[in-house]
């Protein structure tokens, strides 16, 4: 499969182009969501460079700390990356992890929000649906690279993986579960769900609740998808991605229940309405 466009000596990689389309789509949705909430949409554009940079750094660090089993067998381990700094920064050779991308992007925007004195929780809610949309589009880059596929299957929607992209122990199998497609479809559904959720319960939500909902829904889905994935990342014999996703989902659900405990156990109490969507100081609880 052709993986890029050749323009003279320059090659435009489809994977990178698809990722950029996802970023633009995520930014556009966040821009209009900010306008709907009567917030300054220019903040989306102003913070975009920092969020992208933080996301790329976080995604690469996550890959370095949790390389997949197939790379470990080739000797490309965390120790290898730490002793070969040029290989560690060579993201064009592959190796970006979504958990790290979300964490890095969120941290970058948190620092931006502190500097601009705006509410992180409110803006995290604005970005959450766009984040899901960006993932839905970006996962198609995995299709181009013939990666992020699951166990062998002969289902009608199975994808064919070329021999050079198959794991050695599965060379006799040609068709596999398209995990990238499953995740793309889920993220698209999740985007619509988050948009609906933020509107349906706008009078009951606190700032940050939509983002917390994303941190529950996506990790739960990813946790179950890891059972189908072949080339998992193990740290100390534990599936790093699956375990991390479970911890994030449980922690986010627990935090959301805790911050709504009064309204859950006392029907006379109503939580802070997200209709109070002032872009005020980050000193306010988020």
GROMACS .gro file of C-alpha atoms in nm:
model
  286
    1UNK     CA    1   0.000   0.000   0.000
    2UNK     CA    2   0.127   0.346  -0.094
    3UNK     CA    3   0.184   0.543   0.228
    4UNK     CA    4   0.258   0.890   0.094
    5UNK     CA    5   0.261   1.146  -0.185
    6UNK     CA    6   0.593   1.207  -0.358
    7UNK     CA    7   0.654   1.567  -0.464
    8UNK     CA    8   1.006   1.580  -0.606
    9UNK     CA    9   1.244   1.495  -0.319
   10UNK     CA   10   0.968   1.558  -0.065
   11UNK     CA   11   0.736   1.284   0.063
   12UNK     CA   12   0.408   1.380   0.228
   13UNK     CA   13   0.320   1.088   0.453
   14UNK     CA   14  -0.049   0.997   0.455
   15UNK     CA   15  -0.030   0.922   0.827
   16UNK     CA   16   0.087   1.274   0.907
   17UNK     CA   17  -0.167   1.430   0.672
   18UNK     CA   18  -0.452   1.235   0.833
   19UNK     CA   19  -0.337   1.336   1.180
   20UNK     CA   20  -0.334   1.701   1.074
   21UNK     CA   21  -0.686   1.671   0.929
   22UNK     CA   22  -0.794   1.532   1.267
   23UNK     CA   23  -0.629   1.824   1.449
   24UNK     CA   24  -0.797   2.081   1.223
   25UNK     CA   25  -1.137   1.912   1.265
   26UNK     CA   26  -1.093   1.899   1.644
   27UNK     CA   27  -0.995   2.267   1.655
   28UNK     CA   28  -1.290   2.366   1.434
   29UNK     CA   29  -1.542   2.184   1.651
   30UNK     CA   30  -1.387   2.330   1.967
   31UNK     CA   31  -1.400   2.677   1.810
   32UNK     CA   32  -1.774   2.654   1.746
   33UNK     CA   33  -1.836   2.493   2.084
   34UNK     CA   34  -1.659   2.787   2.250
   35UNK     CA   35  -1.882   3.030   2.060
   36UNK     CA   36  -2.191   2.834   2.166
   37UNK     CA   37  -2.084   2.864   2.528
   38UNK     CA   38  -2.021   3.236   2.477
   39UNK     CA   39  -1.649   3.203   2.534
   40UNK     CA   40  -1.369   3.362   2.332
   41UNK     CA   41  -1.309   3.115   2.046
   42UNK     CA   42  -0.970   3.271   1.972
   43UNK     CA   43  -0.841   3.088   2.280
   44UNK     CA   44  -0.876   2.764   2.083
   45UNK     CA   45  -0.650   2.892   1.807
   46UNK     CA   46  -0.411   3.067   2.045
   47UNK     CA   47  -0.355   2.752   2.253
   48UNK     CA   48  -0.349   2.505   1.963
   49UNK     CA   49   0.027   2.509   1.907
   50UNK     CA   50   0.096   2.440   2.273
   51UNK     CA   51  -0.164   2.163   2.292
   52UNK     CA   52  -0.025   1.994   1.979
   53UNK     CA   53   0.333   2.020   2.105
   54UNK     CA   54   0.235   1.884   2.448
   55UNK     CA   55   0.037   1.605   2.286
   56UNK     CA   56   0.326   1.497   2.062
   57UNK     CA   57   0.576   1.501   2.349
   58UNK     CA   58   0.339   1.312   2.577
   59UNK     CA   59   0.257   1.057   2.307
   60UNK     CA   60   0.624   0.991   2.239
   61UNK     CA   61   0.713   0.962   2.608
   62UNK     CA   62   0.431   0.710   2.654
   63UNK     CA   63   0.564   0.502   2.364
   64UNK     CA   64   0.918   0.516   2.500
   65UNK     CA   65   0.803   0.398   2.842
   66UNK     CA   66   0.568   0.130   2.701
   67UNK     CA   67   0.708  -0.007   2.372
   68UNK     CA   68   0.499  -0.290   2.220
   69UNK     CA   69   0.609  -0.649   2.263
   70UNK     CA   70   0.719  -0.684   1.899
   71UNK     CA   71   0.966  -0.395   1.939
   72UNK     CA   72   1.095  -0.528   2.270
   73UNK     CA   73   1.174  -0.859   2.096
   74UNK     CA   74   1.386  -0.661   1.849
   75UNK     CA   75   1.575  -0.498   2.135
   76UNK     CA   76   1.396  -0.163   2.108
   77UNK     CA   77   1.319  -0.116   2.476
   78UNK     CA   78   1.286   0.181   2.709
   79UNK     CA   79   1.655   0.142   2.794
   80UNK     CA   80   1.741   0.147   2.424
   81UNK     CA   81   1.555   0.475   2.375
   82UNK     CA   82   1.715   0.631   2.682
   83UNK     CA   83   2.061   0.543   2.553
   84UNK     CA   84   1.985   0.642   2.191
   85UNK     CA   85   1.842   0.996   2.208
   86UNK     CA   86   1.820   1.034   1.829
   87UNK     CA   87   1.597   0.725   1.811
   88UNK     CA   88   1.388   0.861   2.098
   89UNK     CA   89   1.296   1.174   1.904
   90UNK     CA   90   1.245   1.002   1.566
   91UNK     CA   91   0.865   1.014   1.573
   92UNK     CA   92   0.857   0.989   1.193
   93UNK     CA   93   0.955   0.624   1.236
   94UNK     CA   94   0.639   0.557   1.435
   95UNK     CA   95   0.562   0.523   1.801
   96UNK     CA   96   0.299   0.755   1.949
   97UNK     CA   97   0.063   0.658   2.232
   98UNK     CA   98  -0.284   0.809   2.272
   99UNK     CA   99  -0.279   0.796   2.656
  100UNK     CA  100   0.035   1.009   2.651
  101UNK     CA  101  -0.106   1.240   2.384
  102UNK     CA  102  -0.416   1.316   2.592
  103UNK     CA  103  -0.213   1.361   2.911
  104UNK     CA  104   0.049   1.579   2.741
  105UNK     CA  105  -0.208   1.794   2.563
  106UNK     CA  106  -0.411   1.837   2.882
  107UNK     CA  107  -0.102   1.935   3.081
  108UNK     CA  108   0.002   2.187   2.816
  109UNK     CA  109  -0.342   2.347   2.817
  110UNK     CA  110  -0.353   2.348   3.199
  111UNK     CA  111  -0.030   2.552   3.202
  112UNK     CA  112  -0.173   2.776   2.930
  113UNK     CA  113  -0.493   2.823   3.131
  114UNK     CA  114  -0.293   2.916   3.441
  115UNK     CA  115  -0.097   3.172   3.243
  116UNK     CA  116  -0.411   3.321   3.084
  117UNK     CA  117  -0.610   3.300   3.409
  118UNK     CA  118  -0.899   3.106   3.252
  119UNK     CA  119  -1.092   2.807   3.384
  120UNK     CA  120  -0.927   2.480   3.288
  121UNK     CA  121  -1.239   2.272   3.363
  122UNK     CA  122  -1.465   2.484   3.143
  123UNK     CA  123  -1.223   2.473   2.852
  124UNK     CA  124  -1.152   2.102   2.895
  125UNK     CA  125  -1.526   2.051   2.845
  126UNK     CA  126  -1.513   2.261   2.529
  127UNK     CA  127  -1.225   2.057   2.389
  128UNK     CA  128  -1.358   1.711   2.483
  129UNK     CA  129  -1.594   1.651   2.186
  130UNK     CA  130  -1.330   1.782   1.946
  131UNK     CA  131  -1.075   1.548   2.100
  132UNK     CA  132  -1.301   1.252   2.027
  133UNK     CA  133  -1.353   1.373   1.669
  134UNK     CA  134  -0.978   1.416   1.618
  135UNK     CA  135  -0.920   1.059   1.736
  136UNK     CA  136  -1.194   0.927   1.507
  137UNK     CA  137  -1.018   1.080   1.206
  138UNK     CA  138  -0.662   1.019   1.319
  139UNK     CA  139  -0.714   0.645   1.362
  140UNK     CA  140  -0.738   0.614   0.983
  141UNK     CA  141  -0.366   0.683   0.976
  142UNK     CA  142  -0.327   0.339   1.134
  143UNK     CA  143  -0.515   0.190   0.838
  144UNK     CA  144  -0.260   0.342   0.598
  145UNK     CA  145   0.029   0.206   0.806
  146UNK     CA  146  -0.144  -0.132   0.853
  147UNK     CA  147  -0.115  -0.116   1.231
  148UNK     CA  148  -0.351  -0.130   1.529
  149UNK     CA  149  -0.522  -0.447   1.414
  150UNK     CA  150  -0.663  -0.723   1.630
  151UNK     CA  151  -0.670  -1.099   1.634
  152UNK     CA  152  -0.722  -1.300   1.311
  153UNK     CA  153  -1.082  -1.322   1.190
  154UNK     CA  154  -1.280  -1.406   0.878
  155UNK     CA  155  -1.566  -1.164   0.953
  156UNK     CA  156  -1.698  -0.975   0.648
  157UNK     CA  157  -1.540  -0.649   0.766
  158UNK     CA  158  -1.198  -0.799   0.838
  159UNK     CA  159  -0.899  -0.618   0.687
  160UNK     CA  160  -0.610  -0.777   0.501
  161UNK     CA  161  -0.266  -0.715   0.646
  162UNK     CA  162   0.033  -0.750   0.414
  163UNK     CA  163   0.293  -1.008   0.525
  164UNK     CA  164   0.556  -0.745   0.608
  165UNK     CA  165   0.319  -0.591   0.864
  166UNK     CA  166   0.214  -0.914   1.034
  167UNK     CA  167   0.358  -1.043   1.358
  168UNK     CA  168   0.585  -1.344   1.299
  169UNK     CA  169   0.361  -1.583   1.494
  170UNK     CA  170   0.060  -1.488   1.279
  171UNK     CA  171   0.218  -1.503   0.934
  172UNK     CA  172  -0.027  -1.770   0.812
  173UNK     CA  173  -0.325  -1.541   0.876
  174UNK     CA  174  -0.420  -1.274   0.622
  175UNK     CA  175  -0.729  -1.105   0.770
  176UNK     CA  176  -0.770  -0.941   1.111
  177UNK     CA  177  -1.006  -0.737   1.327
  178UNK     CA  178  -0.979  -0.369   1.222
  179UNK     CA  179  -0.930  -0.224   1.569
  180UNK     CA  180  -0.856   0.117   1.421
  181UNK     CA  181  -1.203   0.111   1.260
  182UNK     CA  182  -1.375   0.002   1.581
  183UNK     CA  183  -1.208   0.286   1.767
  184UNK     CA  184  -1.281   0.538   1.492
  185UNK     CA  185  -1.652   0.451   1.497
  186UNK     CA  186  -1.663   0.459   1.877
  187UNK     CA  187  -1.493   0.799   1.895
  188UNK     CA  188  -1.736   0.942   1.642
  189UNK     CA  189  -2.028   0.815   1.850
  190UNK     CA  190  -1.856   0.944   2.163
  191UNK     CA  191  -1.826   1.290   2.007
  192UNK     CA  192  -2.202   1.307   1.947
  193UNK     CA  193  -2.267   1.168   2.296
  194UNK     CA  194  -2.049   1.433   2.463
  195UNK     CA  195  -2.217   1.711   2.265
  196UNK     CA  196  -2.560   1.578   2.364
  197UNK     CA  197  -2.455   1.525   2.725
  198UNK     CA  198  -2.324   1.880   2.762
  199UNK     CA  199  -2.653   2.021   2.634
  200UNK     CA  200  -2.899   1.781   2.797
  201UNK     CA  201  -2.762   1.826   3.150
  202UNK     CA  202  -2.620   2.177   3.122
  203UNK     CA  203  -2.810   2.286   3.433
  204UNK     CA  204  -2.659   2.008   3.645
  205UNK     CA  205  -2.300   1.985   3.528
  206UNK     CA  206  -1.995   2.135   3.692
  207UNK     CA  207  -1.704   2.264   3.491
  208UNK     CA  208  -1.491   1.965   3.392
  209UNK     CA  209  -1.775   1.709   3.395
  210UNK     CA  210  -1.782   1.664   3.017
  211UNK     CA  211  -1.407   1.603   3.010
  212UNK     CA  212  -1.440   1.360   3.301
  213UNK     CA  213  -1.712   1.179   3.105
  214UNK     CA  214  -1.467   1.145   2.816
  215UNK     CA  215  -1.210   1.009   3.064
  216UNK     CA  216  -1.462   0.740   3.157
  217UNK     CA  217  -1.614   0.648   2.821
  218UNK     CA  218  -1.299   0.624   2.608
  219UNK     CA  219  -1.086   0.433   2.862
  220UNK     CA  220  -1.367   0.180   2.922
  221UNK     CA  221  -1.394   0.116   2.548
  222UNK     CA  222  -1.015   0.097   2.510
  223UNK     CA  223  -0.991  -0.144   2.804
  224UNK     CA  224  -1.208  -0.400   2.625
  225UNK     CA  225  -1.041  -0.344   2.286
  226UNK     CA  226  -0.707  -0.441   2.439
  227UNK     CA  227  -0.836  -0.799   2.466
  228UNK     CA  228  -0.841  -0.814   2.084
  229UNK     CA  229  -0.509  -0.641   2.030
  230UNK     CA  230  -0.212  -0.863   1.946
  231UNK     CA  231   0.091  -0.641   1.995
  232UNK     CA  232   0.035  -0.516   2.349
  233UNK     CA  233   0.271  -0.310   2.561
  234UNK     CA  234   0.382  -0.481   2.881
  235UNK     CA  235   0.552  -0.328   3.183
  236UNK     CA  236   0.648  -0.577   3.453
  237UNK     CA  237   0.431  -0.839   3.282
  238UNK     CA  238   0.122  -0.614   3.299
  239UNK     CA  239  -0.060  -0.475   2.994
  240UNK     CA  240   0.031  -0.109   3.044
  241UNK     CA  241  -0.236   0.045   2.822
  242UNK     CA  242  -0.518  -0.170   2.954
  243UNK     CA  243  -0.423  -0.120   3.318
  244UNK     CA  244  -0.378   0.255   3.279
  245UNK     CA  245  -0.713   0.287   3.105
  246UNK     CA  246  -0.888   0.098   3.384
  247UNK     CA  247  -0.727   0.319   3.649
  248UNK     CA  248  -0.821   0.639   3.464
  249UNK     CA  249  -1.183   0.527   3.416
  250UNK     CA  250  -1.225   0.427   3.781
  251UNK     CA  251  -1.052   0.741   3.913
  252UNK     CA  252  -1.255   0.971   3.685
  253UNK     CA  253  -1.585   0.803   3.775
  254UNK     CA  254  -1.498   0.819   4.144
  255UNK     CA  255  -1.404   1.187   4.125
  256UNK     CA  256  -1.723   1.271   3.936
  257UNK     CA  257  -1.938   1.093   4.194
  258UNK     CA  258  -1.748   1.265   4.477
  259UNK     CA  259  -1.792   1.616   4.334
  260UNK     CA  260  -2.167   1.550   4.285
  261UNK     CA  261  -2.214   1.372   4.617
  262UNK     CA  262  -2.442   1.644   4.760
  263UNK     CA  263  -2.684   1.635   4.469
  264UNK     CA  264  -2.675   1.255   4.459
  265UNK     CA  265  -2.763   1.211   4.824
  266UNK     CA  266  -2.967   1.525   4.882
  267UNK     CA  267  -3.224   1.600   4.615
  268UNK     CA  268  -3.273   1.950   4.754
  269UNK     CA  269  -2.914   2.036   4.668
  270UNK     CA  270  -2.835   2.118   4.305
  271UNK     CA  271  -2.478   2.124   4.176
  272UNK     CA  272  -2.319   2.428   4.022
  273UNK     CA  273  -2.478   2.491   3.684
  274UNK     CA  274  -2.249   2.490   3.387
  275UNK     CA  275  -2.465   2.768   3.250
  276UNK     CA  276  -2.245   2.993   3.464
  277UNK     CA  277  -1.984   2.971   3.195
  278UNK     CA  278  -1.774   3.268   3.280
  279UNK     CA  279  -1.417   3.236   3.166
  280UNK     CA  280  -1.310   3.354   3.510
  281UNK     CA  281  -1.006   3.282   3.717
  282UNK     CA  282  -0.853   2.938   3.750
  283UNK     CA  283  -0.863   2.992   4.123
  284UNK     CA  284  -1.229   2.881   4.105
  285UNK     CA  285  -1.278   2.513   4.174
  286UNK     CA  286  -1.283   2.303   3.858
   0.00000   0.00000   0.00000
